[in-house]
């Protein structure tokens, strides 16, 4: 069953291969929720110890994000969407599109919220061990200018009151 928040600004839907189920990740406050086919679950952002982002130049590969928890649970998602064999997508079966905008929107907000929920969490950028990064770097890859004034903690990424 699809949750309406999967299609929100902080949601991302992907399918890693044409033969796999579609998967969705979305942020709900300080909880990352996920769905893979009919299975679903959630992960508290305070449990995340590593956020690793690999972001090749647009059109030159797949962007990936890996999350690790203290219990060694791993969540991986990418910007790939392979069209499947259901009746809606059958005419495009086997073709791939990159959903970089929703991927970057989720990952940038995720990195900010993980940093807030668990200051000891490592944020790395690049393959292998990568280099440390700040969440604002992802805003610049989306084409957003760097913010001049910090957002008060009681406000969200969009500046409006609500769940940060």
PDB file of C-alpha atoms in Angstrom:
ATOM      1  CA  UNK A   1       0.000   0.000   0.000  1.00  0.00           C
ATOM      2  CA  UNK A   2       1.375   3.371  -0.965  1.00  0.00           C
ATOM      3  CA  UNK A   3       1.660   6.071   1.690  1.00  0.00           C
ATOM      4  CA  UNK A   4       0.917   9.592   0.448  1.00  0.00           C
ATOM      5  CA  UNK A   5       4.114  10.843   2.104  1.00  0.00           C
ATOM      6  CA  UNK A   6       6.179   8.717  -0.320  1.00  0.00           C
ATOM      7  CA  UNK A   7       5.361  11.306  -2.970  1.00  0.00           C
ATOM      8  CA  UNK A   8       6.084  14.281  -0.702  1.00  0.00           C
ATOM      9  CA  UNK A   9       9.026  16.651  -1.037  1.00  0.00           C
ATOM     10  CA  UNK A  10      11.032  14.457   1.354  1.00  0.00           C
ATOM     11  CA  UNK A  11      10.142  11.151  -0.292  1.00  0.00           C
ATOM     12  CA  UNK A  12      11.964   9.108  -2.928  1.00  0.00           C
ATOM     13  CA  UNK A  13      10.793   6.128  -4.998  1.00  0.00           C
ATOM     14  CA  UNK A  14      13.312   3.937  -6.810  1.00  0.00           C
ATOM     15  CA  UNK A  15      13.701   0.483  -8.348  1.00  0.00           C
ATOM     16  CA  UNK A  16      17.287  -0.851  -8.516  1.00  0.00           C
ATOM     17  CA  UNK A  17      16.582  -3.289 -11.379  1.00  0.00           C
ATOM     18  CA  UNK A  18      13.692  -4.096 -13.719  1.00  0.00           C
ATOM     19  CA  UNK A  19      13.111  -7.370 -11.836  1.00  0.00           C
ATOM     20  CA  UNK A  20      12.971  -5.947  -8.301  1.00  0.00           C
ATOM     21  CA  UNK A  21      10.121  -4.367  -6.386  1.00  0.00           C
ATOM     22  CA  UNK A  22       9.823  -0.621  -6.202  1.00  0.00           C
ATOM     23  CA  UNK A  23      11.184   0.825  -2.962  1.00  0.00           C
ATOM     24  CA  UNK A  24      10.335   4.053  -1.215  1.00  0.00           C
ATOM     25  CA  UNK A  25      12.010   6.059   1.532  1.00  0.00           C
ATOM     26  CA  UNK A  26      10.558   9.166   3.148  1.00  0.00           C
ATOM     27  CA  UNK A  27      11.172  11.316   6.204  1.00  0.00           C
ATOM     28  CA  UNK A  28       8.551  11.680   8.894  1.00  0.00           C
ATOM     29  CA  UNK A  29       9.998  13.988  11.562  1.00  0.00           C
ATOM     30  CA  UNK A  30      13.068  12.263  13.027  1.00  0.00           C
ATOM     31  CA  UNK A  31      12.091   8.889  11.581  1.00  0.00           C
ATOM     32  CA  UNK A  32      13.036   7.459   8.191  1.00  0.00           C
ATOM     33  CA  UNK A  33      10.240   5.243   6.895  1.00  0.00           C
ATOM     34  CA  UNK A  34      10.680   2.742   4.090  1.00  0.00           C
ATOM     35  CA  UNK A  35       8.660   0.402   1.932  1.00  0.00           C
ATOM     36  CA  UNK A  36       9.848  -2.418  -0.301  1.00  0.00           C
ATOM     37  CA  UNK A  37       6.909  -3.931  -2.154  1.00  0.00           C
ATOM     38  CA  UNK A  38       4.438  -4.776   0.610  1.00  0.00           C
ATOM     39  CA  UNK A  39       7.010  -4.866   3.439  1.00  0.00           C
ATOM     40  CA  UNK A  40       7.595  -1.676   5.390  1.00  0.00           C
ATOM     41  CA  UNK A  41       9.436  -0.389   8.408  1.00  0.00           C
ATOM     42  CA  UNK A  42      11.028   2.611  10.055  1.00  0.00           C
ATOM     43  CA  UNK A  43      14.359   3.736  11.440  1.00  0.00           C
ATOM     44  CA  UNK A  44      14.985   6.374  14.097  1.00  0.00           C
ATOM     45  CA  UNK A  45      17.557   8.898  12.873  1.00  0.00           C
ATOM     46  CA  UNK A  46      19.253   8.931  16.293  1.00  0.00           C
ATOM     47  CA  UNK A  47      20.351   5.326  15.602  1.00  0.00           C
ATOM     48  CA  UNK A  48      22.166   6.231  12.358  1.00  0.00           C
ATOM     49  CA  UNK A  49      25.968   6.244  12.708  1.00  0.00           C
ATOM     50  CA  UNK A  50      26.986   6.738   9.045  1.00  0.00           C
ATOM     51  CA  UNK A  51      25.497   8.476   6.014  1.00  0.00           C
ATOM     52  CA  UNK A  52      27.624   7.874   2.915  1.00  0.00           C
ATOM     53  CA  UNK A  53      26.720   9.650  -0.337  1.00  0.00           C
ATOM     54  CA  UNK A  54      28.249   8.856  -3.722  1.00  0.00           C
ATOM     55  CA  UNK A  55      27.258  11.438  -6.300  1.00  0.00           C
ATOM     56  CA  UNK A  56      28.796  11.188  -9.787  1.00  0.00           C
ATOM     57  CA  UNK A  57      28.260  13.998 -12.305  1.00  0.00           C
ATOM     58  CA  UNK A  58      24.707  14.086 -13.688  1.00  0.00           C
ATOM     59  CA  UNK A  59      24.242  11.597 -16.530  1.00  0.00           C
ATOM     60  CA  UNK A  60      27.473   9.730 -15.710  1.00  0.00           C
ATOM     61  CA  UNK A  61      26.354   7.074 -13.262  1.00  0.00           C
ATOM     62  CA  UNK A  62      24.114   6.256 -10.366  1.00  0.00           C
ATOM     63  CA  UNK A  63      23.912   8.377  -7.221  1.00  0.00           C
ATOM     64  CA  UNK A  64      23.831   6.239  -4.082  1.00  0.00           C
ATOM     65  CA  UNK A  65      23.276   6.698  -0.361  1.00  0.00           C
ATOM     66  CA  UNK A  66      24.154   4.166   2.341  1.00  0.00           C
ATOM     67  CA  UNK A  67      22.957   4.384   5.940  1.00  0.00           C
ATOM     68  CA  UNK A  68      24.424   2.310   8.783  1.00  0.00           C
ATOM     69  CA  UNK A  69      23.138   1.969  12.322  1.00  0.00           C
ATOM     70  CA  UNK A  70      24.915   1.019  15.538  1.00  0.00           C
ATOM     71  CA  UNK A  71      23.448  -2.498  15.192  1.00  0.00           C
ATOM     72  CA  UNK A  72      25.101  -2.799  11.722  1.00  0.00           C
ATOM     73  CA  UNK A  73      21.784  -2.541   9.885  1.00  0.00           C
ATOM     74  CA  UNK A  74      22.365  -1.162   6.389  1.00  0.00           C
ATOM     75  CA  UNK A  75      19.925   0.724   4.136  1.00  0.00           C
ATOM     76  CA  UNK A  76      20.924   1.533   0.561  1.00  0.00           C
ATOM     77  CA  UNK A  77      19.064   3.565  -1.999  1.00  0.00           C
ATOM     78  CA  UNK A  78      19.898   5.165  -5.313  1.00  0.00           C
ATOM     79  CA  UNK A  79      18.489   7.550  -7.908  1.00  0.00           C
ATOM     80  CA  UNK A  80      17.861   4.732 -10.434  1.00  0.00           C
ATOM     81  CA  UNK A  81      14.342   3.853 -11.462  1.00  0.00           C
ATOM     82  CA  UNK A  82      13.976   0.874 -13.807  1.00  0.00           C
ATOM     83  CA  UNK A  83      10.537   0.529 -15.312  1.00  0.00           C
ATOM     84  CA  UNK A  84       8.910  -2.804 -14.491  1.00  0.00           C
ATOM     85  CA  UNK A  85       6.438  -5.215 -16.046  1.00  0.00           C
ATOM     86  CA  UNK A  86       3.225  -3.947 -14.450  1.00  0.00           C
ATOM     87  CA  UNK A  87       0.429  -2.765 -16.716  1.00  0.00           C
ATOM     88  CA  UNK A  88       1.206   0.928 -16.185  1.00  0.00           C
ATOM     89  CA  UNK A  89       4.936   0.676 -16.965  1.00  0.00           C
ATOM     90  CA  UNK A  90       5.025  -2.256 -19.385  1.00  0.00           C
ATOM     91  CA  UNK A  91       5.445  -0.040 -22.461  1.00  0.00           C
ATOM     92  CA  UNK A  92       8.746   1.279 -20.985  1.00  0.00           C
ATOM     93  CA  UNK A  93       9.970  -2.026 -19.519  1.00  0.00           C
ATOM     94  CA  UNK A  94      13.730  -2.271 -19.130  1.00  0.00           C
ATOM     95  CA  UNK A  95      14.445   1.439 -19.498  1.00  0.00           C
ATOM     96  CA  UNK A  96      16.067   3.418 -16.723  1.00  0.00           C
ATOM     97  CA  UNK A  97      15.657   6.984 -15.588  1.00  0.00           C
ATOM     98  CA  UNK A  98      17.560   8.862 -12.917  1.00  0.00           C
ATOM     99  CA  UNK A  99      15.404  10.508 -10.284  1.00  0.00           C
ATOM    100  CA  UNK A 100      18.155  12.789  -9.024  1.00  0.00           C
ATOM    101  CA  UNK A 101      15.898  15.624  -7.788  1.00  0.00           C
ATOM    102  CA  UNK A 102      13.904  13.519  -5.303  1.00  0.00           C
ATOM    103  CA  UNK A 103      17.057  11.624  -4.324  1.00  0.00           C
ATOM    104  CA  UNK A 104      18.965  14.813  -3.475  1.00  0.00           C
ATOM    105  CA  UNK A 105      15.966  16.328  -1.698  1.00  0.00           C
ATOM    106  CA  UNK A 106      15.698  13.302   0.588  1.00  0.00           C
ATOM    107  CA  UNK A 107      19.441  12.892   1.172  1.00  0.00           C
ATOM    108  CA  UNK A 108      20.044  16.582   1.970  1.00  0.00           C
ATOM    109  CA  UNK A 109      17.216  16.652   4.519  1.00  0.00           C
ATOM    110  CA  UNK A 110      18.289  13.253   5.866  1.00  0.00           C
ATOM    111  CA  UNK A 111      21.879  14.428   6.412  1.00  0.00           C
ATOM    112  CA  UNK A 112      20.654  17.547   8.244  1.00  0.00           C
ATOM    113  CA  UNK A 113      18.302  15.598  10.495  1.00  0.00           C
ATOM    114  CA  UNK A 114      20.840  12.852  11.240  1.00  0.00           C
ATOM    115  CA  UNK A 115      23.392  15.518  12.218  1.00  0.00           C
ATOM    116  CA  UNK A 116      20.775  17.064  14.540  1.00  0.00           C
ATOM    117  CA  UNK A 117      19.583  13.735  16.031  1.00  0.00           C
ATOM    118  CA  UNK A 118      23.055  12.192  16.407  1.00  0.00           C
ATOM    119  CA  UNK A 119      25.955  14.701  16.320  1.00  0.00           C
ATOM    120  CA  UNK A 120      28.454  11.802  16.453  1.00  0.00           C
ATOM    121  CA  UNK A 121      27.203  10.376  13.142  1.00  0.00           C
ATOM    122  CA  UNK A 122      29.710  10.432  10.276  1.00  0.00           C
ATOM    123  CA  UNK A 123      28.672  12.080   7.001  1.00  0.00           C
ATOM    124  CA  UNK A 124      30.943  10.984   4.136  1.00  0.00           C
ATOM    125  CA  UNK A 125      30.926  11.989   0.486  1.00  0.00           C
ATOM    126  CA  UNK A 126      32.406   9.792  -2.219  1.00  0.00           C
ATOM    127  CA  UNK A 127      33.203   6.136  -2.829  1.00  0.00           C
ATOM    128  CA  UNK A 128      35.117   3.895  -0.401  1.00  0.00           C
ATOM    129  CA  UNK A 129      35.624   5.784   2.862  1.00  0.00           C
ATOM    130  CA  UNK A 130      35.003   9.148   1.222  1.00  0.00           C
ATOM    131  CA  UNK A 131      35.590  12.515   2.818  1.00  0.00           C
ATOM    132  CA  UNK A 132      33.531  14.265   5.496  1.00  0.00           C
ATOM    133  CA  UNK A 133      30.922  16.716   4.222  1.00  0.00           C
ATOM    134  CA  UNK A 134      28.377  19.197   5.475  1.00  0.00           C
ATOM    135  CA  UNK A 135      24.706  18.836   4.438  1.00  0.00           C
ATOM    136  CA  UNK A 136      24.824  22.287   2.823  1.00  0.00           C
ATOM    137  CA  UNK A 137      27.089  20.865   0.074  1.00  0.00           C
ATOM    138  CA  UNK A 138      24.153  18.818  -1.187  1.00  0.00           C
ATOM    139  CA  UNK A 139      22.037  21.979  -1.454  1.00  0.00           C
ATOM    140  CA  UNK A 140      24.657  23.430  -3.788  1.00  0.00           C
ATOM    141  CA  UNK A 141      24.575  20.314  -6.002  1.00  0.00           C
ATOM    142  CA  UNK A 142      20.804  20.848  -6.306  1.00  0.00           C
ATOM    143  CA  UNK A 143      21.408  24.391  -7.509  1.00  0.00           C
ATOM    144  CA  UNK A 144      20.205  26.086  -4.316  1.00  0.00           C
ATOM    145  CA  UNK A 145      22.363  28.962  -3.063  1.00  0.00           C
ATOM    146  CA  UNK A 146      23.977  28.587   0.342  1.00  0.00           C
ATOM    147  CA  UNK A 147      21.848  30.035   3.160  1.00  0.00           C
ATOM    148  CA  UNK A 148      23.177  33.186   4.700  1.00  0.00           C
ATOM    149  CA  UNK A 149      21.361  32.882   8.027  1.00  0.00           C
ATOM    150  CA  UNK A 150      20.861  29.624   9.935  1.00  0.00           C
ATOM    151  CA  UNK A 151      17.365  28.188  10.237  1.00  0.00           C
ATOM    152  CA  UNK A 152      16.078  28.316  13.834  1.00  0.00           C
ATOM    153  CA  UNK A 153      15.801  24.790  15.286  1.00  0.00           C
ATOM    154  CA  UNK A 154      12.019  25.068  15.687  1.00  0.00           C
ATOM    155  CA  UNK A 155      11.601  25.533  11.910  1.00  0.00           C
ATOM    156  CA  UNK A 156      11.957  22.992   9.114  1.00  0.00           C
ATOM    157  CA  UNK A 157      14.095  23.110   5.978  1.00  0.00           C
ATOM    158  CA  UNK A 158      11.480  25.219   4.210  1.00  0.00           C
ATOM    159  CA  UNK A 159      11.535  27.827   7.033  1.00  0.00           C
ATOM    160  CA  UNK A 160       7.975  27.119   8.162  1.00  0.00           C
ATOM    161  CA  UNK A 161       7.040  25.926  11.648  1.00  0.00           C
ATOM    162  CA  UNK A 162       6.529  22.211  11.947  1.00  0.00           C
ATOM    163  CA  UNK A 163       8.530  19.013  12.164  1.00  0.00           C
ATOM    164  CA  UNK A 164      12.208  19.830  11.751  1.00  0.00           C
TER     165      UNK A 164
END
